Coordinates of C-alpha atoms in Angstrom, one line a residue:
Chain A
M47 CA 104.1 86.8 76.8
S48 CA 101.8 83.4 74.9
A49 CA 102.8 81.7 72.4
E50 CA 99.7 80.4 70.8
K51 CA 96.9 83.3 70.8
K52 CA 94.5 80.9 69.5
P53 CA 92.8 78.6 71.8
A54 CA 95.5 75.2 71.5
T55 CA 94.4 72.5 69.6
W56 CA 97.6 70.6 70.8
P57 CA 95.7 69.1 73.8
Q58 CA 92.9 67.8 71.5
D59 CA 94.8 66.3 69.3
I60 CA 96.2 64.3 72.5
Y61 CA 92.7 62.8 73.4
E62 CA 92.5 61.7 69.8
S63 CA 95.5 59.6 69.6
F64 CA 94.5 58.2 73.4
K65 CA 91.0 57.4 71.6
K66 CA 93.3 55.8 68.7
L67 CA 95.6 53.9 71.7
G68 CA 92.8 51.9 73.0
I69 CA 93.0 54.4 76.3
R70 CA 90.4 53.6 79.1
Q71 CA 92.6 54.7 82.1
V72 CA 94.1 58.0 82.4
A73 CA 96.0 59.1 86.5
Y74 CA 96.7 62.6 86.6
V75 CA 98.0 65.4 88.8
P76 CA 96.9 68.3 87.5
D77 CA 98.9 70.6 85.5
A78 CA 97.3 73.6 83.7
G79 CA 98.6 72.2 80.2
H80 CA 96.1 69.8 80.8
T81 CA 93.5 71.4 81.6
H82 CA 91.4 70.7 78.4
L83 CA 92.5 66.7 78.0
I84 CA 91.6 66.2 82.0
K85 CA 88.3 67.4 81.4
S86 CA 87.8 65.3 77.8
C87 CA 88.9 62.0 79.6
H88 CA 85.9 62.7 82.5
A89 CA 83.3 63.6 79.9
D90 CA 84.6 60.0 78.0
K91 CA 82.2 57.1 79.0
T92 CA 84.5 54.8 78.1
M93 CA 87.8 56.0 79.7
Q94 CA 88.4 56.5 83.5
A95 CA 89.8 59.6 85.0
V96 CA 91.6 59.4 88.5
S97 CA 92.9 62.7 90.2
L98 CA 95.8 61.3 91.9
T99 CA 97.5 62.2 95.4
T100 CA 101.0 62.1 94.1
E101 CA 102.4 60.9 91.2
E102 CA 103.5 57.7 92.1
E103 CA 100.2 56.2 92.3
G104 CA 99.7 56.6 89.3
V105 CA 102.3 54.4 87.9
A106 CA 101.3 51.6 90.7
M107 CA 97.5 52.1 89.0
L108 CA 98.7 52.0 85.6
A109 CA 100.7 48.7 86.2
G110 CA 97.5 47.7 87.9
S111 CA 95.3 48.2 84.9
W112 CA 97.8 46.6 82.3
L113 CA 97.8 43.5 84.7
G114 CA 93.7 44.1 84.2
G115 CA 93.8 44.1 80.2
D116 CA 93.3 47.9 80.2
R117 CA 95.9 50.2 78.1
G118 CA 95.9 54.2 80.2
A119 CA 98.5 57.1 80.0
L120 CA 99.8 59.3 83.1
L121 CA 99.7 62.8 83.1
M122 CA 102.1 64.9 85.6
Q123 CA 103.8 67.9 85.6
S124 CA 107.2 68.0 85.1
S125 CA 107.8 68.3 89.3
G126 CA 106.2 65.2 89.5
A127 CA 108.9 63.5 87.3
G128 CA 111.2 62.5 90.8
N129 CA 108.3 61.3 92.5
C130 CA 107.8 58.0 90.4
I131 CA 111.4 56.8 90.7
N132 CA 110.6 54.0 92.9
M133 CA 107.8 52.8 91.2
L134 CA 109.3 53.1 88.2
G135 CA 111.0 50.2 89.4
I136 CA 107.8 48.2 89.0
I137 CA 107.9 48.9 85.4
Q138 CA 111.1 48.5 84.9
E139 CA 111.0 44.8 86.3
C140 CA 107.7 43.6 85.4
R141 CA 108.0 44.8 81.7
F142 CA 104.7 47.3 81.8
P143 CA 104.1 49.4 79.3
L144 CA 103.8 52.6 81.0
L145 CA 103.0 56.0 78.9
T146 CA 103.6 58.9 80.4
L147 CA 103.0 62.6 79.5
V148 CA 105.2 64.8 81.1
T149 CA 104.4 68.7 80.9
M150 CA 107.6 71.2 81.3
R151 CA 108.5 73.9 83.7
G152 CA 111.1 75.4 84.5
E153 CA 112.4 75.0 80.9
W154 CA 112.0 77.9 78.9
G155 CA 111.1 81.1 80.1
E156 CA 110.4 79.8 83.6
F157 CA 110.3 82.6 86.0
N158 CA 109.8 80.7 89.0
P159 CA 113.7 79.5 90.2
W160 CA 112.2 76.1 92.4
Q161 CA 111.0 74.8 89.1
L162 CA 114.4 74.5 88.0
P163 CA 116.0 71.3 89.6
M164 CA 113.0 69.0 88.9
G165 CA 112.8 70.7 85.4
Q166 CA 116.3 70.7 84.3
S167 CA 116.7 66.9 85.2
T168 CA 113.6 65.0 84.6
A169 CA 114.5 63.9 81.2
D170 CA 118.1 62.4 82.7
I171 CA 115.7 61.1 85.6
L172 CA 113.0 59.2 83.5
G173 CA 115.5 58.2 81.5
R174 CA 117.8 56.6 83.8
A175 CA 115.0 54.9 85.7
G176 CA 114.5 52.9 82.7
C177 CA 112.0 55.3 80.4
V178 CA 112.0 56.0 76.7
V179 CA 112.3 60.1 76.6
Q180 CA 110.5 61.2 73.6
H181 CA 110.8 65.8 74.1
V182 CA 108.6 67.7 72.0
D183 CA 108.7 71.8 70.9
E184 CA 105.8 71.9 68.8
A185 CA 102.9 72.2 69.0
S186 CA 101.4 70.7 65.8
R187 CA 103.8 67.7 66.7
V188 CA 102.1 66.3 70.0
G189 CA 99.5 64.9 69.4
E190 CA 101.9 62.4 66.6
T191 CA 104.5 61.9 69.4
V192 CA 101.7 60.6 71.7
F193 CA 100.1 58.3 69.5
A194 CA 105.0 57.1 68.5
A195 CA 105.1 56.7 72.1
G196 CA 102.1 55.3 73.1
Q197 CA 102.0 52.3 70.6
M198 CA 105.3 51.3 71.4
A199 CA 104.7 51.5 75.2
F200 CA 102.2 49.2 74.6
S201 CA 104.0 46.9 72.0
T202 CA 107.3 46.7 73.2
G203 CA 106.5 46.5 77.2
R204 CA 108.3 49.3 77.6
A205 CA 107.6 53.3 79.4
A206 CA 107.1 56.1 77.3
A207 CA 108.1 59.6 78.8
V208 CA 106.6 62.6 76.2
L209 CA 107.8 65.2 77.5
I210 CA 106.2 68.4 75.7
G211 CA 107.8 71.4 76.2
Q212 CA 107.4 75.1 78.0
R213 CA 107.6 76.4 74.7
V214 CA 104.4 74.8 73.8
I215 CA 102.2 75.5 76.7
G216 CA 103.3 79.0 76.6
F217 CA 105.0 80.8 80.1
K218 CA 103.9 83.5 82.0
D219 CA 104.5 86.5 81.5
W220 CA 106.6 88.6 84.8
S221 CA 108.2 91.5 83.1
K222 CA 105.3 93.7 84.3
Chain R
M108 CA 95.2 56.9 122.9
K109 CA 93.0 53.9 123.0
K110 CA 93.3 51.0 124.8
R111 CA 95.9 48.1 122.8
I112 CA 94.2 44.5 122.4
K113 CA 96.8 41.8 121.9
S114 CA 96.5 39.7 118.9
T115 CA 96.3 35.9 118.5
L116 CA 95.6 35.5 114.7
D117 CA 98.7 33.8 112.8
R118 CA 99.1 35.4 109.6
R119 CA 99.4 32.2 107.4
V120 CA 96.0 31.3 109.1
A121 CA 94.1 34.6 108.4
L122 CA 95.6 34.2 105.1
G123 CA 94.2 31.1 104.7
A124 CA 90.7 31.3 105.9
I125 CA 90.9 34.7 103.5
L126 CA 91.4 33.5 100.4
A127 CA 89.9 29.3 101.5
K128 CA 86.6 32.3 100.0
R129 CA 89.0 33.2 97.0
G130 CA 86.7 32.0 94.7
D131 CA 87.1 33.7 91.3
A132 CA 88.8 36.9 92.8
L133 CA 91.7 39.0 91.9
L134 CA 94.9 39.4 94.5
V135 CA 97.3 42.0 95.3
T136 CA 100.7 41.7 97.1
G137 CA 101.9 43.6 99.1
L138 CA 105.9 42.9 99.3
G139 CA 107.5 41.6 102.2
S140 CA 106.0 39.1 104.7
T141 CA 102.3 39.4 103.1
C142 CA 104.1 38.1 99.7
Y143 CA 106.0 35.1 100.9
D144 CA 102.9 34.3 102.3
A145 CA 100.2 34.1 99.7
G146 CA 103.4 31.9 97.7
T147 CA 102.2 28.9 99.8
L148 CA 98.5 29.2 99.4
D149 CA 99.9 30.4 95.0
H150 CA 97.5 30.7 92.3
P151 CA 97.3 31.7 88.9
N152 CA 94.8 34.8 90.1
T153 CA 97.6 36.1 92.7
F154 CA 99.8 38.9 91.6
Y155 CA 102.6 39.2 93.5
L156 CA 104.8 42.3 94.3
W157 CA 108.2 41.9 95.7
G158 CA 109.1 45.9 95.3
G159 CA 107.7 48.5 95.1
M160 CA 106.9 49.5 98.3
G161 CA 103.0 51.6 98.9
A162 CA 102.5 50.0 95.2
A163 CA 99.8 47.6 96.5
A164 CA 97.1 49.2 97.0
M165 CA 96.9 51.6 93.6
V166 CA 97.5 48.4 91.7
G167 CA 94.4 46.6 93.0
L168 CA 92.9 50.6 92.5
G169 CA 94.2 50.3 88.2
L170 CA 93.0 46.2 88.3
A171 CA 90.0 46.5 89.9
L172 CA 88.9 49.5 86.8
A173 CA 89.8 47.3 84.4
Q174 CA 87.7 43.9 85.9
P175 CA 84.9 45.7 87.3
K176 CA 83.0 42.1 87.1
R177 CA 85.7 40.2 89.5
R178 CA 86.5 41.3 93.4
V179 CA 90.0 42.6 93.8
I180 CA 91.2 42.3 96.5
V181 CA 95.0 43.6 97.9
A182 CA 96.8 41.8 100.8
T183 CA 99.3 44.2 102.2
G184 CA 101.1 44.7 105.6
D185 CA 100.9 48.0 108.0
G186 CA 104.7 49.3 107.2
E187 CA 103.5 48.8 102.9
M188 CA 99.9 50.6 103.5
L189 CA 102.1 53.2 105.8
M190 CA 103.8 53.5 102.9
A191 CA 100.9 54.4 100.7
M192 CA 98.6 57.6 102.9
G193 CA 97.9 59.2 99.8
A194 CA 96.0 55.8 98.6
F195 CA 93.4 55.8 100.9
A196 CA 92.0 59.6 99.8
T197 CA 92.7 58.3 96.1
I198 CA 90.8 54.8 96.5
G199 CA 88.3 56.9 99.0
A200 CA 87.8 59.0 96.4
K201 CA 87.4 56.8 93.0
G202 CA 84.7 54.7 94.6
P203 CA 85.9 51.1 93.7
R204 CA 82.7 48.9 94.5
N205 CA 84.9 45.7 93.8
L206 CA 87.9 46.3 95.7
S207 CA 88.9 45.5 99.3
I208 CA 92.7 46.1 101.0
V209 CA 93.8 43.8 103.9
V210 CA 96.5 44.9 105.5
M211 CA 97.9 41.9 107.9
D212 CA 99.1 44.7 110.5
N213 CA 101.9 42.7 112.9
E214 CA 102.8 46.6 113.8
L215 CA 106.0 46.1 112.7
Y216 CA 108.6 46.2 110.3
S217 CA 109.1 42.7 110.1
E218 CA 111.6 42.2 107.1
T219 CA 113.4 45.1 108.3
G220 CA 114.0 43.9 112.2
M221 CA 110.9 44.0 114.0
Q222 CA 111.2 47.6 114.0
P223 CA 107.8 49.2 115.4
T224 CA 105.5 50.8 113.0
H225 CA 103.1 53.1 113.8
T226 CA 100.2 51.1 114.1
A227 CA 102.3 50.0 117.4
H228 CA 102.2 53.8 118.2
G229 CA 97.5 53.8 117.8
V230 CA 97.5 54.7 114.6
D231 CA 94.4 52.9 113.3
L232 CA 94.2 51.6 109.6
A233 CA 90.4 51.0 109.7
G234 CA 89.4 54.7 110.9
I235 CA 92.0 55.8 108.3
A236 CA 89.7 53.5 105.5
K237 CA 86.6 55.8 107.1
A238 CA 87.6 58.6 106.9
S239 CA 88.9 58.4 103.6
G240 CA 85.2 57.2 102.7
F241 CA 85.8 54.0 102.0
A242 CA 82.2 52.2 102.4
R243 CA 83.8 49.5 105.0
S244 CA 85.9 49.5 107.5
G245 CA 87.2 47.4 110.3
T246 CA 89.8 46.3 112.8
V247 CA 89.5 42.1 113.9
H248 CA 92.1 40.4 116.7
N249 CA 91.2 36.8 116.3
L250 CA 90.3 33.9 113.8
K251 CA 86.2 34.2 115.3
Q252 CA 85.8 37.8 113.9
L253 CA 88.3 37.6 110.7
T254 CA 85.8 34.3 109.9
A255 CA 82.9 36.6 110.0
W256 CA 84.6 39.4 108.6
V257 CA 85.2 37.4 105.2
P258 CA 81.9 37.7 103.7
S259 CA 82.1 40.9 103.1
L260 CA 85.9 41.6 101.7
Y261 CA 84.0 39.5 98.4
K262 CA 80.6 40.7 98.8
T263 CA 79.8 44.0 100.5
P264 CA 79.9 47.0 97.9
G265 CA 83.8 48.6 98.1
P266 CA 85.8 50.2 98.4
V267 CA 86.3 47.8 101.9
F268 CA 89.4 47.8 104.2
L269 CA 90.3 45.5 106.5
A270 CA 92.8 45.6 109.1
A271 CA 93.8 42.3 110.5
K272 CA 95.2 42.4 113.9
V273 CA 98.1 39.6 113.6
T274 CA 100.9 38.3 115.1
S275 CA 104.6 39.1 115.3
Q276 CA 105.1 35.0 114.4
R277 CA 107.6 35.1 111.3
Y278 CA 107.9 32.5 108.6
P279 CA 110.4 31.4 106.1
M280 CA 111.0 33.0 102.5
S281 CA 108.6 29.9 100.7
I282 CA 107.9 31.4 97.7
R283 CA 110.9 31.4 94.9
Y284 CA 108.8 32.5 92.4
R285 CA 110.4 36.3 92.3
D286 CA 110.4 36.9 88.1
G287 CA 108.2 40.1 88.3
T288 CA 107.8 39.3 84.1
A289 CA 107.1 36.0 84.6
I290 CA 104.5 37.2 87.7
K291 CA 102.5 39.7 85.3
N292 CA 102.7 37.5 82.3
R293 CA 100.9 33.8 83.7
F294 CA 98.6 36.6 85.8
R295 CA 97.4 38.0 82.3
E296 CA 97.5 34.6 80.5
A297 CA 95.1 33.3 83.0
L298 CA 92.8 36.4 83.6
L299 CA 92.7 37.5 79.6
G300 CA 94.1 34.1 77.5
F301 CA 96.9 33.9 75.6
S302 CA 96.3 35.7 72.9
K303 CA 95.0 38.6 74.3
A304 CA 97.8 38.8 76.8
Y305 CA 99.8 39.0 74.4
D306 CA 98.3 41.5 71.3

């Protein structure tokens, strides 16, 4: 059963944090949790929203965006975190800022066993690859956490990953 | 499989012919020989990748989207580009008009012992670019063909893709400039100015 009955406001809160941060490029591999946010970014004339074939492309793309003076953000599901590891080496060596938002699977009420290996190791893997990892499990705190992570990433030249808990997104009821 | 045409193009002559016309264009190199080649023609508008194999094309896309009024050239090797097959599709779908990708295609992994890449077995990178929706793509095998192609890299609305088939000639690693943070900062200072680069 879903944790949220009313339409969730946290996707809009993220979008508003993006506007405050001055995000101009949004790279993504779609995730159901980011449906609303992806739509908002595509509709925003000041943003370039780019659909990727794999998450690592987004890490490289946002290195390029920073070289050109644009701030960006990368959206992915936890299953994509592992795809990024080698590219995160560029971020670390060059001190590129990177803001990434990871919607979690394999974490809370998961029904699909195949999601657990990546979901259970996302924080460790990203941390070992040089990302500051911030986990948020309360819908009301998602927007401010994204803003804080973005400010840190862009001001200090570091990678910051916000893991948005499966509890926030809501899990599929597989009991019937 | 198509009949193979032997290349007479030297990789450093080829890159020199391209960069002689760079004007205010921005250059991103892939790791390995292309990075070293570009290092012999160093410029503050060049960003060198020394790692992150497969990154070059997508770094070019992000840069092209951020700087729509500047031409962005990505110069990389066939092995590096083969690791970024998805990037052909992503760039083709996005369609940046100011992005050109040049692959210096010697059909070899020359950094790791001259093993043949897939292009040695007939994989056609220009064909992949075309099928991915690039506005123009082609392959050249000699300096005359390359020289005729160069204006297109800077002026044809992109995305543009060129496979420059080059010989297996190897050169020494003639660039010592490899600190990633320094390379990034120099590039941003030159492009954005000092205060914006460190804002």
